[in-house]
C-alpha atoms as one frame of an Amber mdcrd trajectory, in Angstrom:
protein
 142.238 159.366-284.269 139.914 157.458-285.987 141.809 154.145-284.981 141.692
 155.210-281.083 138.115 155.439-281.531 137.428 152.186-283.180 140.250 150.768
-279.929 137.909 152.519-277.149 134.386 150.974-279.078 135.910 147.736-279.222
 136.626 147.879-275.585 133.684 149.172-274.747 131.816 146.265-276.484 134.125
 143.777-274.719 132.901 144.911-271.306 128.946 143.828-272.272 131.089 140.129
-271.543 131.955 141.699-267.930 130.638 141.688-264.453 131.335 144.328-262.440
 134.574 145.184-261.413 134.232 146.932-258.432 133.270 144.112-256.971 135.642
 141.571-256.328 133.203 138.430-256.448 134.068 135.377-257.682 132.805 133.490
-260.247 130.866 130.297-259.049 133.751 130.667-256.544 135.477 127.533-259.040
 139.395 126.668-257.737 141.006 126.503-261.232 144.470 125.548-259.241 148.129
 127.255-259.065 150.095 127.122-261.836 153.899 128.654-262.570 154.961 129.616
-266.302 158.004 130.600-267.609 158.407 132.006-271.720 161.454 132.653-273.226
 161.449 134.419-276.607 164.785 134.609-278.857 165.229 134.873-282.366 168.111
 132.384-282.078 164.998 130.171-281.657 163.534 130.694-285.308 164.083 127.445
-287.528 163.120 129.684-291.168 166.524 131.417-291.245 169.142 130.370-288.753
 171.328 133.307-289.404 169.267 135.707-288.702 169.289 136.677-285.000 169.433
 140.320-282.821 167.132 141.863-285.316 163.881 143.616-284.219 162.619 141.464
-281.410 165.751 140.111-279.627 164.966 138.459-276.720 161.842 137.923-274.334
 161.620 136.415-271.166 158.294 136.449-268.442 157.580 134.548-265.635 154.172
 134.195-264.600 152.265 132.751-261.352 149.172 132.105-261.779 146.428 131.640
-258.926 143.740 132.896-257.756 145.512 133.870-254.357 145.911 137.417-257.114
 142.141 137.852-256.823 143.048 139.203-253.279 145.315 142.423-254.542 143.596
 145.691-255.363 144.700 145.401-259.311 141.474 142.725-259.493 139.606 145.934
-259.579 140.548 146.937-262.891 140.432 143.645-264.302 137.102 142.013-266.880
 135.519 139.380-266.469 132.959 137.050-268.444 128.978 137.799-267.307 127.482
 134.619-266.287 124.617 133.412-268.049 121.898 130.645-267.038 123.821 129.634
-264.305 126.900 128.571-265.722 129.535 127.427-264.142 132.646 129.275-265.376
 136.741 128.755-264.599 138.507 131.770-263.257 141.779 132.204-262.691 143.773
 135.245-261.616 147.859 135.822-262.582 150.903 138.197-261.712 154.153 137.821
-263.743 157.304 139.782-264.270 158.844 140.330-267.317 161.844 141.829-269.917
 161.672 142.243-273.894 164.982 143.847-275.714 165.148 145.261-279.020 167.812
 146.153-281.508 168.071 147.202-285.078 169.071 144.919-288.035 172.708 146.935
-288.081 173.804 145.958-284.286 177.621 147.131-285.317 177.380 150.884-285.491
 178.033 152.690-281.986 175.685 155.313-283.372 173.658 154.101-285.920 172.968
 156.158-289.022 169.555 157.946-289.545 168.806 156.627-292.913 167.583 154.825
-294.093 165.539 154.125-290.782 166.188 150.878-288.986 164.666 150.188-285.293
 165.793 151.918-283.047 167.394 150.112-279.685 164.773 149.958-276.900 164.527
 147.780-273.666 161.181 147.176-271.529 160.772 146.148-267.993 157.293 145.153
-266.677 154.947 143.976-263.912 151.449 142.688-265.186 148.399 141.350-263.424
 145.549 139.285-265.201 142.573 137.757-265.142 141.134 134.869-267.659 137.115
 133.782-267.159 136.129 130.689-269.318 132.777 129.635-270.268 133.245 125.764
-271.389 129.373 125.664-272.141 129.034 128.926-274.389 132.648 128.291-275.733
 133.769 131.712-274.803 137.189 133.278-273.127 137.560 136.317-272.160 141.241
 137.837-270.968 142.425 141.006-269.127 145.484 142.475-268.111 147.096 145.731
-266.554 151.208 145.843-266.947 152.591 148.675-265.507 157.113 149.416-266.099
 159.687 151.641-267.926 161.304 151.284-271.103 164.816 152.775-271.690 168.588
 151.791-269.622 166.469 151.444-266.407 165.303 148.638-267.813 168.399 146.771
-267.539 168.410 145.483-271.257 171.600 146.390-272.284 173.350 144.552-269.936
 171.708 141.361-270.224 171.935 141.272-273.731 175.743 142.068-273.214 176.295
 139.741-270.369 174.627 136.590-272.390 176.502 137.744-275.762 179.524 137.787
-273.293 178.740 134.302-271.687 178.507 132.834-275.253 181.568 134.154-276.729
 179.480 136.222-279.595 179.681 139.967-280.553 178.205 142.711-278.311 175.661
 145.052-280.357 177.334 148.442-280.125 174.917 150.686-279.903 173.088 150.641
-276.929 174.114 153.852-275.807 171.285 155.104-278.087 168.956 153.330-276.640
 165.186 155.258-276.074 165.105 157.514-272.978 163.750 156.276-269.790 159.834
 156.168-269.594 157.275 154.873-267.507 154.631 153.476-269.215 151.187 151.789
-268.619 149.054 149.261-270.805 145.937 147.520-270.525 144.946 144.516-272.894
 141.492 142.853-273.335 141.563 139.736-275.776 137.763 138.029-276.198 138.007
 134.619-277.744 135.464 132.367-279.262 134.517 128.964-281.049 133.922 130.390
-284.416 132.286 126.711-285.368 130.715 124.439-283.477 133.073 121.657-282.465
 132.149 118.682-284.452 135.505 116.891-283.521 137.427 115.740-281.180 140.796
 116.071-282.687 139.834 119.558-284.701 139.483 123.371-283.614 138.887 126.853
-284.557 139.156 129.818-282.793 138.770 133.252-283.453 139.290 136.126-281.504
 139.232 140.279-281.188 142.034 142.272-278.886 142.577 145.811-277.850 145.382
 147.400-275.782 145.823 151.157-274.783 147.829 153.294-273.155 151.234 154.737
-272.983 153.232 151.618-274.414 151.458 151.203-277.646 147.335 151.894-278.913
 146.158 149.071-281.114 143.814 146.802-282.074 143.502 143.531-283.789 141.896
 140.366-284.596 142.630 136.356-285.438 141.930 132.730-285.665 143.686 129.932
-284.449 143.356 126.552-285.920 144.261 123.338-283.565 144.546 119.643-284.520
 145.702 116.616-282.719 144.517 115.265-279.092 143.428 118.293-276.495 141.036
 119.346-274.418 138.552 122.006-274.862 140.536 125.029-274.985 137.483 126.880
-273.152 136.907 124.326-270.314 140.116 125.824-267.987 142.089 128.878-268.426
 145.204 126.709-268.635 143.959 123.630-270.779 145.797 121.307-268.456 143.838
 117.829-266.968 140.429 119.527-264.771 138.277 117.133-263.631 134.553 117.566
-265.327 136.071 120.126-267.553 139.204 118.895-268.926 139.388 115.248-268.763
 142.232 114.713-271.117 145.733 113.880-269.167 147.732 113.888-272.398 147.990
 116.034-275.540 149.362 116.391-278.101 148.640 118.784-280.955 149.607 121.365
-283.671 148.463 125.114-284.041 148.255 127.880-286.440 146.819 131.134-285.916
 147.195 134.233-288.215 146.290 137.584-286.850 146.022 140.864-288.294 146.530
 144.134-286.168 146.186 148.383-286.563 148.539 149.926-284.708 148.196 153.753
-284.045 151.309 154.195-282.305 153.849 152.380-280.166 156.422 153.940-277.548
 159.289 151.228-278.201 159.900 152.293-281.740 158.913 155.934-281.035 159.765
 156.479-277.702 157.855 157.353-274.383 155.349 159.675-273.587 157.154 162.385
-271.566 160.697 161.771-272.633 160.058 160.486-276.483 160.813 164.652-277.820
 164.379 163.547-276.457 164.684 160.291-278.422 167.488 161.267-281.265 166.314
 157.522-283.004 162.850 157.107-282.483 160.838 156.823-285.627 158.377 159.414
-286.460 155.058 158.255-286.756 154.669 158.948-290.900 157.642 155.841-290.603
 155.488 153.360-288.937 153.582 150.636-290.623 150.071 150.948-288.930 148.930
 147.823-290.094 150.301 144.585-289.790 149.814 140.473-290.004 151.490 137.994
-288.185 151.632 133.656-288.863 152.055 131.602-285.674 152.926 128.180-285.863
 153.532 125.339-283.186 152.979 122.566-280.787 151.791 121.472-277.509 152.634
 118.070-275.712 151.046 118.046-272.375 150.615 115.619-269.259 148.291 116.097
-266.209 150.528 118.481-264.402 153.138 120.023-267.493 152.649 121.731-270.537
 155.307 122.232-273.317 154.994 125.334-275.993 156.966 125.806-278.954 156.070
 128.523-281.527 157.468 129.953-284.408 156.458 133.644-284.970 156.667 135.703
-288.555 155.717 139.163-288.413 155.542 141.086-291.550 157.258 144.887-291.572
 156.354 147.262-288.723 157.876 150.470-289.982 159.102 151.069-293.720 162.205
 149.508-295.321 161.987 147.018-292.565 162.100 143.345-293.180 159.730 141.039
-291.819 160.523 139.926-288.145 161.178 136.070-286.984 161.394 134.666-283.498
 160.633 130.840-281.498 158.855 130.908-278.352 159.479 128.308-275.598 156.717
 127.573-272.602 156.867 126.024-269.742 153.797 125.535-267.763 153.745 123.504
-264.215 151.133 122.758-262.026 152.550 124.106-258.483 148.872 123.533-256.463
 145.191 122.353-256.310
């Protein structure tokens, strides 16, 4: 209870940094461009221990468009955005993507996995998000939104795309998603405020640090971070993409190394315990006394970007999520294109 509250004060803080919603206006009306994304998520893509793979977080995959073209669908109403101050002039930019996680247990041979010890339990999630990111390249602030709205369990078609692929590549099929969590819609809304936690006395040195919340049906948590960049970019608060901008991102090429490390409180989360109207019926959902409520996680990678592409590649460590688990590994590939002015 007392984490909820300190998710719906942090929230509540975060939208002093808003405008209105209910009125769709745009921010110094700025064209930040059209832009398509794709991320792919595996933990075949980990480089700390190639043998590990389909355990926890299995697979991710989310493909995002981002323009403000978005600003003109009703979900803008629900969605923060920065409060302009001495007559800045800000970078908006609106996004809709669709997208699929999968997750297994460490033992993926067992039809129907033992109770105990408790492992993660199989779960699949299908989604539809919008967003919004508003960046202040004066002030050095960021401020991001997002509503995602889709069902976790065998509607979600995860069981047979991870079959299908491990089918395609000639590699064993996990056995037991037939005990899979029970189909559940679920809702979730994130806010992430970011910030240049000192001032930026170099050009090829950054840090970041930044506060999150998300509620709702998926999962209730809360969290914080910093992200540390060196190399050749540009100001990671003068676009929402960080590609070339004319006046506000004048760099064509870069080329740098991250890390940020992140801690988060999680009160609870539907794709370990199951849903909210059918989790009672989940046979291998984790009670909540099983959960690990607070948790860090280490990311690690590299950008190289030209005027119109970006190219991500992270490497994610989690530490345990629920007792007796081990810590969870996965890489991240991103592909960001420019598609429009």
């Amino acid at each position: 209870m007392r984490l909820l509250l300190v998710v719906a004060c942090l929230l509540n803080a975060l939208t002093t940094f808003s405008q209105d919603a209910s009125r769709p206006k745009p921010i110094h009306k700025q064209q930040a461009g059209a832009f398509a994304q794709l991320d792919w998520e595996n933990d075949a893509f980990q480089v700390h221990q190639r043998s590990v793979t389909d355990r926890y977080y299995s697979n991710g995959i989310r493909l995002t468009h981002l323009s403000n073209y978005w600003q003109k669908w009703p979900t803008h109403y629900a969605l923060l955005r920065l409060n302009p101050k001495d007559k800045r002039s800000y970078k908006a930019l609106y996004n809709a993507s669709v997208g699929q996680e999968l997750y297994t247990p460490r033992d993926t041979r067992s039809v129907r996995p033992p109770l105990y010890p408790y492992d993660r339990p199989y779960a699949g999630y299908l989604y539809v998000a919008w967003g919004l990111t508003t960046t202040d390249p004066t002030g050095g602030r960021r401020l991001s939104s997002s509503l995602a709205l889709g069902v976790i369990g065998p509607a979600s078609g995860a069981a047979e795309l991870q079959d299908h692929m491990h089918g395609l590549l000639h590699q064993a099929v996990p056995a037991g998603w037939g005990t899979q969590m029970k189909n559940d819609p679920v809702i979730s809304y994130t806010v992430r405020y970011e910030g240049r936690a000192i001032p930026l006395f170099s050009p090829v040195f950054d840090v970041i640090s930044e506060v999150e919340g998300t509620i709702g049906s998926l999962m209730n948590a809360a969290g914080m971070g910093g992200t540390l960049r060196v190399g050749l970019f540009n100001d990671y608060f003068g676009h929402p993409t960080g590609l070339y901008s004319a006046g506000t991102s004048p760099r064509k090429f870069q080329c740098y190394a991250f890390i940020r490390i992140g801690f988060r409180a999680v009160l609870d989360n539907s794709l370990m315990q199951g849903g909210w109207l059918n989790g009672a019926k989940n046979y291998y959902a984790l009670p909540a006394v099983e959960l690990q409520h607070f948790y860090g996680q280490t990311d690690v990678g590299g950008v190289i970007a030209g005027k119109n592409m970006q190219l991500t590649f992270i490497q994610h460590v989690r530490t345990p999520e629920f007792v007796g688990a081990l810590s969870d590994q996965w890489g991240h590939l991103a592909l960001l294109v420019r598609v429009g002015k």
